[in-house]
Amino acid sequence: MEVQVRDESRADGGDDILVPFEDVREHLVVVGNGMAGCRAVEELLARDAGRYRVTIFGAEPYVNYNRIMLSPVLAGEKAFDDIVINDAAWYADNGIELIAGDPVTAIDRAAKTVTSKGGRAIGYDKLLIATGSDPFIIPVPGKDLPGVISFRDMKDVDTMLAAADAGGDAVVIGGGLLGLEAAHGLTLRGMKVTVIHLMDTLMERQLDEAAGWLLKTALEARGQTILTGANTAEIYGEGKVEGVRLKDGRDIPASLVVMAVGIRPSTALAKEAGLDVARGIKVDDHMVTSDPDVLAVGECVEHDGNVYGLVAPLWDMCRSLADGLTDQHSGYRGSVTSTKLKVAGLDVFSAGDFSGGDGCEDIVLRDASRGVYKRVVVKDDRIVGAVLYGDTADGGWYFDLLRKGEDIADMRDLLIFGQAFAAGGGALDPKAAVAALSDDAEICGCNGVSKGQVVACIAAGNGSLDAVRGSCKASASCGQCTGLVENLLALTLGDDVASGPKTMCKCTSFTHDDVRREIVAQDMRSIPEVMQKLHWMTPDGCSSCRPALNYYLLCALPGDYQDDQQSRFVNERMHANIQKDGTYSVVPRMWGGLTNPRELRAIADVVEKYDAPMVKVTGGQRLDIFGIKKEDLPAVWADLNAAGMVSGHAYGKSLRTVKTCVGSEWCRFGTQDSTGLGVKIERMTWGSWMPHKFKIAASGCPRNCAEATIKDFGVVCVDSGYELHVGGNGGIHVRATDLLCKVATEQEALDYCAAFIQLYREEARYLERTAPWIERVGVEYIKQRIVEDDAGREALRARFLHSQSFSQDDPWAERAAGQHAELHQHLQPIAIAAE
Amino acid sequence: MTDWIDIGTLADIPQRGARTLQLPGEKEIAVFRTSDDHVFALVNECPHKKGPLSQGIVHGHAVACPLHNWTIALRTGEAQGNDEGCTPTIAVKRDGDRILIARPDALKAAA
Ligand code: SRM
Ligand SMILES: Cc1cc2nc3c(=O)[nH]c(=O)nc-3n(C[C@H](O)[C@H](O)[C@H](O)COP(=O)(O)OP(=O)(O)OC[C@H]3O[C@@H](n4cnc5c(N)ncnc54)[C@H](O)[C@@H]3O)c2cc1C
Ligand code: SF4
Ligand code: FES
C-alpha cells in the first residue's frame, strides 16, 4: 500500500511525503489536529517514537496552533506564526502524515476505516478522536446572517479583523471568557462593542457575583457597554447583519455579531459511528471509548461524568492516553481545574467549588481602593474553592493547598492575606503575627497609619475600635484592616477591649449608620458595589443585610436604583401577606377608610370567585380577603383593579393605612374635615418605601376616634387648626405620640407630614419604627429639623415628593398585566427522561 | 437506576430565588437557584411549621424561611444554627442548560 499525503497547511505549501511501502507498524489515525490531538501524539512520540505510524486529519487548513493564543492575535499582540505549536517540519521529521483542510465525515468501525469529505478512505488499527468542541449557536432568527460568527478558530479571527478594518459597531453575545476576550480584542481594534449577557453576573461559571461586578465595572471603564440580564430575541438585517434586538425591546445596531455563549463537545462523528456518547464521548481512565480500538481525548470526551473546557485537564488526559498506548498503565483520574486568566488584561482566578454550601465557610477580603477581591472557601479545615480578582498572585498557592487537601487550621486567620503572610515567620497565631510586625509596618493603607501610631493611639486611652477609628483614623475608611486593629487592641489592652456599636449583621463590621453614610458619600449604586466597597465578609450577604441595603439604595437614588426583588422579604415580593398555610391575604386600599358599592361588590365577587375562606374588616379600616393561592393572585388583582382599587401595601415596610374618623362633615363634635384630610394624606403618601411600616391617622376632634396618638404620624384637628403628633405605635410596647407642633392650615399639615416622613426615611435604620427612632434621636431633634428649620423642611418635603413621583405605580397592576408571572406559576415539567 | 424529570431551564428560575413544582400525588417541591447558579430541590416545607421555603430570601446556599426566619441549608435541607429539623431534598442534575430532578418513588411505582 502506498499512500500519498499532502500537507495543505497555510504555513507551508507542504511537500509531498512518501510513506514507505513496507511500513507494517500499527496505524494510528487521529481525527482532529487541535490542541489535544497533537499533544497526544507528542506524548506518544516521547514514550516510543517508532511504535505507531501516525496520520492526522484536521478540518482546519493549518498546522497545529495554540488556540488559547487566538485572543492575543485578535488583540494585535501576536501574529499567526507566533502561535504555531508544531510547524510543517515537525510533521515531516516525525513521519506524520497531516491531512489538513479535509475533515473526516464517517467512521466504519467494522471495516476499521475513516472516510473524509474529500473522498479519502484510510484504514486504522487505532483511531483517536480529538474533535474538540463546537460553538453553541443560540437558535434565534438571523443566526445564519453573514456577519454572525463564533470565536473558536483562526477563520473566525480573520473575519473579526476584516470587520474591524471596516469599522463600526460590534455586539458580542455571551459574557463568559471567550465573549469578553472577543470584546476586548474588538475594542482594541477600534470597534464600539456591546456585550450582551443573559445572566446577572459576567463569567458566572468562574466568578461569583462580587468578582463579576468588579470585572463589569472595569470593562465599562474601558468603554465597553455591558448589558447583563439581557436576552437576545433576534438578529436582524437585510442580506447581512445590521443589529440585535433584545427581548425587552432594546435594539443595538451592529455590523458584526460574535456569538460566544458556550461550547458543546463535538460528538456527531462518534455518535454516528455508534460509540457510547453522553454529554461527551465516554472514555475510561486510558481514554478508550466503548470500542477498544477507538480512543478519544480533549474537549470532546466525557470522563467520569465530567467534560472539560480548559487545556490543563487535557494535558493530563494526553499523558494517560500515551501511557495506555505504550502499555504503561497510569490511568487518568479526572482533574480539579483552576482558572487563572487575564481577561482583557484583568487578573481573575478561580478554582474548585467556590459555591459554598453546607459546612463551608467563606473567608473574604475586599480591598476597595486597589480593586481587589479574594474569597477562599474552607470546609473541615481544608480549602475547597477560591475566587480571586485583581490580585491573583496567591492563586497557585491556594490551588496547591486545595489539590493536596492540606489542613489549614493553623494558618486559617491569615490565609486570606496570602502565602507571604500566612506562611511567613512561622507566626501562625494572628496576635503573634501582629505582635511580630515592626512599629513602622503599615496597618491602615487608606489612611497611612502605622502599627506604632495605632498602639500609641490605644495607649492614649482609645480603648475601642470606634475610638481608634475616631482618633488616628485606622480602619475608618475601607475597614479592611479592622481585624488587625482589633488584634492590636487585644494585644495592648489585654481583655479590656470595649465593644463598639452593633454592626449591621455578621456580614460586615459597619453599623447601619456607617453604611448609609458611605452609600451617599461614595455614590454607590448597587448591592454588589456596597459589598465590595465596604468589605462585606460574605459573598452575597444574608437575609438581614440584603433587604436593608436594598432599601438604603432605593432611598438614596429615587428613580435611578433598580430594585432587587430577591433582596425583598416575601410579602414585598408577592405584594400580599403570606399566611401560616402559605396562602396569601389581599388588602386593597380604601382611601381614608372610605369605600363604595362598586368596590364592595368587586370584593364580594372576588371572595366568591376565588373561594376565599374569610373576609374581615381590619384594624386599619379596610377589608382583608384571606386564603388566596399564589397562582390566583394576579387574577384577583386584575379584578380589583378593574373596580378601581390598588394595592393597600398591608404587606410592606411602607405606608400602610390612613385611618380617619367622620369629622366635621357629619359628626356633631367635628372641628375639621378629618376624613377629607386623611384621603389627601393617603393620596400623597401611598406607595412609599420606608425603614419600617408607617401608619397615619386623622381625628376630627380631641376625642380622637381614629387613635391618631398611637400612630407614626397623627393629626388631631382642633378649632384653631391641626395638632401634629409623631412617633406613636400600638403593638407590644404601646407608645403615645409626642406633639410635634400645631399648624393652622390643611396644606401645612400635609407639608409637615411629607417632611417628617422623608426625615424618617433618610435617617432611621432599617426595621426601626418611628417610636424607637424618636426615642433614640430625641423629639427635640425632630422639632429642630421639621419645625424650626423652614428651608430644611421645604427641602425634605421636595425630596419626598420627588421620590414619590417614581413609586406611585400600583404593583398589582404590573403583576396583573403579566410581569413576573414566574412568581405565581409552578414550573411545568416537560418530559420524563429515564437513564 | 434513577428516573429523571426534566423541569425546565436555568433561566426559568430567578437567580437568588425559587420556583415551585407540583407533581401528581406528591408534596409541592421548591427548586432554588443561588447567586452562583447552583440548583437545589427540596420539599417546599420548612421543618419548623411547614413554611413555604420557595418564598424565602436566598443567600449563599441557604434560604431564610418566610414565616419565622429559620435558615435552611439547601444542600441538606437541614436547619442551621440552634434550630433543629430537616426538610427532605431531591436530587438534581444538570444537562447543559436543562434541569432534571429525580423522580419520586411513588411516581415510579405509578408509571
Ligand atoms: C390585618 C390586621 C389585623 C386585623 O385583622 O385587623 C393586622 C395583621 C397583622 N399585623 Fe397588625 N394588623 C392590623 C392592624 C394593626 C394595628 C391597628 C392599626 O393599624 O391601627 C396595630 C397597632 C398599631 C401599630 O401598628 O402600632 C397593629 C400592630 C401590629 C404589630 C406591632 C407593631 C409595633 O410596632 O409594635 C405587628 C408586628 C410587626 O409589624 O412587627 C403587626 C403585624 C401584623 C401582621 C403583618 C403579622 C405578620 O407579620 O404576618 C399581620 C398580618 C396578617 C395578614 O396576613 O393580613 N401588627 N396591627 C390589621 C391590618 C390593618 C390594615 O388594614 O392594613
Ligand atoms: C479564543 C480562545 C481562548 C482560549 N483561552 C483559553 C485559556 O486561556 N486557557 C485554557 O485553558 N483554555 C482556553 N481555551 C480553550 C482551549 O483552547 C481548549 O480547551 C482546547 O483547545 C481544546 O483542545 P481540543 O484538542 O480538545 O480541541 P481543539 O483545540 O478545538 O481541536 C479540535 C480540532 O479538531 C478539528 N476537527 C473537528 N472535527 C473534525 C473532523 N471531523 N475531522 C477533522 N478535524 C476535525 C477542529 O477543526 C479542531 O482543529 C480557549 C479557547 C479559545 C477558542
Ligand atoms: S394581633 Fe397577632 S395574631 Fe392578630 S393579626 Fe396581629 S399579629 Fe396576627
Ligand atoms: S415555618 Fe419556617 S421558620 Fe417557622
Coordinates of N, CA, C and O in Angstrom, one line a residue, chain A residues 396-461:
Chain A
G396 N -2.0 30.2 42.8 CA -1.3 28.9 42.6 C -1.2 28.3 44.0 O -1.3 27.1 44.2
W397 N -0.9 29.1 45.0 CA -0.7 28.6 46.4 C -2.0 28.0 46.9 O -2.0 26.9 47.4
Y398 N -3.1 28.7 46.8 CA -4.4 28.2 47.2 C -4.7 26.9 46.5 O -5.2 26.0 47.1
F399 N -4.5 26.9 45.2 CA -4.8 25.8 44.4 C -4.0 24.6 44.8 O -4.5 23.4 44.9
D400 N -2.8 24.8 45.2 CA -1.9 23.7 45.6 C -2.4 23.2 47.0 O -2.6 21.9 47.1
L401 N -2.8 24.1 47.9 CA -3.3 23.6 49.2 C -4.6 22.8 48.9 O -4.9 21.8 49.6
L402 N -5.4 23.3 48.0 CA -6.7 22.6 47.7 C -6.5 21.2 47.1 O -7.0 20.3 47.6
R403 N -5.6 21.2 46.1 CA -5.4 19.9 45.5 C -4.8 18.8 46.5 O -5.1 17.7 46.4
K404 N -3.9 19.3 47.3 CA -3.3 18.4 48.3 C -4.2 18.1 49.5 O -3.9 17.3 50.3
G405 N -5.3 18.9 49.6 CA -6.2 18.7 50.7 C -5.5 19.0 52.0 O -5.8 18.3 53.0
E406 N -4.6 20.0 52.0 CA -3.9 20.2 53.2 C -4.7 20.9 54.3 O -5.6 21.7 54.1
D407 N -4.4 20.5 55.6 CA -5.1 21.1 56.7 C -4.6 22.5 57.0 O -3.4 22.7 57.2
I408 N -5.5 23.4 56.9 CA -5.1 24.8 57.0 C -5.5 25.5 58.4 O -5.4 26.7 58.6
A409 N -5.9 24.6 59.3 CA -6.4 25.1 60.6 C -5.4 26.1 61.2 O -5.8 27.1 61.7
D410 N -4.1 25.8 61.2 CA -3.1 26.6 61.8 C -2.9 28.0 61.3 O -2.5 28.9 61.9
M411 N -3.2 28.1 60.0 CA -3.0 29.4 59.4 C -4.3 30.1 59.0 O -4.3 31.1 58.2
R412 N -5.4 29.5 59.4 CA -6.7 30.0 59.0 C -6.9 31.5 59.0 O -7.3 32.1 58.1
D413 N -6.5 32.1 60.2 CA -6.8 33.5 60.3 C -5.9 34.4 59.4 O -6.3 35.6 59.2
L414 N -4.9 33.8 58.9 CA -4.0 34.7 58.0 C -4.1 34.2 56.5 O -3.5 34.9 55.7
L415 N -4.8 33.1 56.3 CA -4.9 32.5 55.0 C -5.1 33.5 53.9 O -4.5 33.6 52.9
I416 N -6.1 34.4 54.2 CA -6.6 35.3 53.1 C -5.6 36.3 52.7 O -5.6 36.9 51.6
F417 N -4.6 36.6 53.6 CA -3.6 37.6 53.3 C -2.5 37.0 52.3 O -1.6 37.7 51.9
G418 N -2.6 35.7 52.1 CA -1.7 35.1 51.1 C -0.5 34.4 51.7 O -0.3 34.4 52.9
Q419 N 0.3 33.8 50.8 CA 1.3 32.9 51.3 C 2.4 33.6 52.1 O 2.8 33.1 53.1
A420 N 2.8 34.8 51.6 CA 3.9 35.5 52.3 C 3.5 35.8 53.8 O 4.3 35.6 54.7
F421 N 2.3 36.1 54.0 CA 1.8 36.5 55.3 C 1.6 35.2 56.1 O 2.1 35.0 57.2
A422 N 0.8 34.3 55.6 CA 0.3 33.2 56.3 C 1.5 32.2 56.6 O 1.5 31.6 57.7
A423 N 2.3 32.0 55.7 CA 3.4 31.0 55.9 C 4.6 31.7 56.4 O 5.6 31.0 56.8
G424 N 4.6 33.0 56.5 CA 5.9 33.7 56.9 C 6.2 33.6 58.3 O 5.3 33.8 59.2
G425 N 7.5 33.4 58.7 CA 7.9 33.6 60.0 C 7.4 32.6 61.0 O 7.6 32.7 62.2
G426 N 6.6 31.6 60.6 CA 6.1 30.6 61.5 C 5.1 31.2 62.5 O 4.7 30.5 63.5
A427 N 4.7 32.5 62.3 CA 3.8 33.1 63.3 C 2.4 32.8 62.9 O 1.8 33.5 62.0
L428 N 1.8 31.8 63.4 CA 0.6 31.3 62.9 C -0.6 31.9 63.8 O -1.7 31.8 63.3
D429 N -0.3 32.4 64.9 CA -1.4 33.0 65.7 C -1.5 34.4 65.3 O -0.5 35.1 65.2
P430 N -2.7 34.9 64.9 CA -2.8 36.2 64.3 C -2.3 37.3 65.3 O -1.7 38.3 64.9
K431 N -2.5 37.1 66.6 CA -2.0 38.1 67.5 C -0.5 38.1 67.5 O 0.2 39.2 67.5
A432 N 0.1 36.9 67.5 CA 1.6 36.8 67.4 C 2.1 37.4 66.1 O 3.1 38.1 66.1
A433 N 1.3 37.2 65.0 CA 1.8 37.8 63.8 C 1.8 39.3 63.8 O 2.7 40.0 63.4
V434 N 0.7 39.8 64.4 CA 0.6 41.3 64.5 C 1.7 41.8 65.5 O 2.4 42.8 65.3
A435 N 1.9 41.0 66.6 CA 3.0 41.4 67.6 C 4.3 41.5 66.9 O 5.2 42.3 67.2
A436 N 4.5 40.5 65.9 CA 5.8 40.4 65.3 C 6.1 41.6 64.3 O 7.2 41.8 63.8
L437 N 5.0 42.3 63.9 CA 5.2 43.4 62.9 C 6.1 44.5 63.6 O 6.0 44.8 64.8
S438 N 6.8 45.1 62.7 CA 7.7 46.2 63.3 C 6.8 47.4 63.5 O 5.7 47.5 62.9
D439 N 7.3 48.4 64.3 CA 6.4 49.5 64.6 C 6.1 50.4 63.4 O 5.0 51.0 63.4
D440 N 6.9 50.4 62.4 CA 6.5 51.2 61.2 C 5.8 50.4 60.1 O 5.5 50.9 59.1
A441 N 5.4 49.2 60.5 CA 4.6 48.4 59.5 C 3.2 49.1 59.3 O 2.6 49.6 60.3
E442 N 2.8 49.2 58.0 CA 1.5 49.9 57.8 C 0.3 49.0 58.1 O 0.2 47.9 57.7
I443 N -0.5 49.5 58.9 CA -1.7 48.8 59.3 C -2.9 49.2 58.4 O -3.5 48.4 57.8
C444 N -3.1 50.5 58.4 CA -4.2 51.0 57.6 C -3.7 51.7 56.3 O -3.1 52.8 56.4
G445 N -3.9 51.0 55.2 CA -3.4 51.5 53.9 C -4.1 52.8 53.5 O -3.5 53.7 52.9
C446 N -5.4 52.9 53.8 CA -6.2 54.0 53.3 C -5.7 55.3 54.0 O -5.6 56.4 53.3
N447 N -5.5 55.2 55.3 CA -5.1 56.5 56.0 C -3.6 56.5 56.4 O -3.2 57.4 57.1
G448 N -2.8 55.6 55.9 CA -1.4 55.6 56.1 C -1.1 55.6 57.6 O -0.3 56.4 58.1
V449 N -1.7 54.7 58.4 CA -1.4 54.6 59.8 C -0.5 53.4 60.1 O -0.9 52.3 59.7
S450 N 0.6 53.6 60.8 CA 1.5 52.5 61.1 C 1.1 51.8 62.4 O 0.3 52.4 63.2
K451 N 1.7 50.7 62.6 CA 1.4 49.9 63.9 C 1.7 50.8 65.1 O 0.9 50.9 66.0
G452 N 2.9 51.5 65.0 CA 3.3 52.3 66.2 C 2.3 53.4 66.5 O 1.9 53.6 67.6
Q453 N 1.7 54.0 65.4 CA 0.7 55.0 65.7 C -0.6 54.5 66.3 O -1.2 55.1 67.1
V454 N -1.0 53.3 65.8 CA -2.2 52.7 66.3 C -2.0 52.4 67.8 O -2.8 52.7 68.7
V455 N -0.8 51.8 68.1 CA -0.6 51.4 69.5 C -0.5 52.6 70.4 O -1.1 52.7 71.5
A456 N 0.1 53.7 69.9 CA 0.2 54.9 70.7 C -1.2 55.5 70.9 O -1.5 56.0 72.0
C457 N -2.0 55.4 69.9 CA -3.4 55.9 70.0 C -4.2 55.1 71.0 O -5.0 55.7 71.8
I458 N -4.0 53.8 71.0 CA -4.7 53.0 72.0 C -4.2 53.3 73.4 O -5.0 53.5 74.3
A459 N -2.9 53.4 73.5 CA -2.3 53.7 74.8 C -2.8 55.1 75.4 O -2.9 55.3 76.6
A460 N -3.1 56.0 74.4 CA -3.6 57.3 74.9 C -5.0 57.3 75.3 O -5.7 58.3 75.6
G461 N -5.6 56.1 75.4 CA -6.9 56.0 76.0 C -8.1 55.6 75.1 O -9.2 55.5 75.5

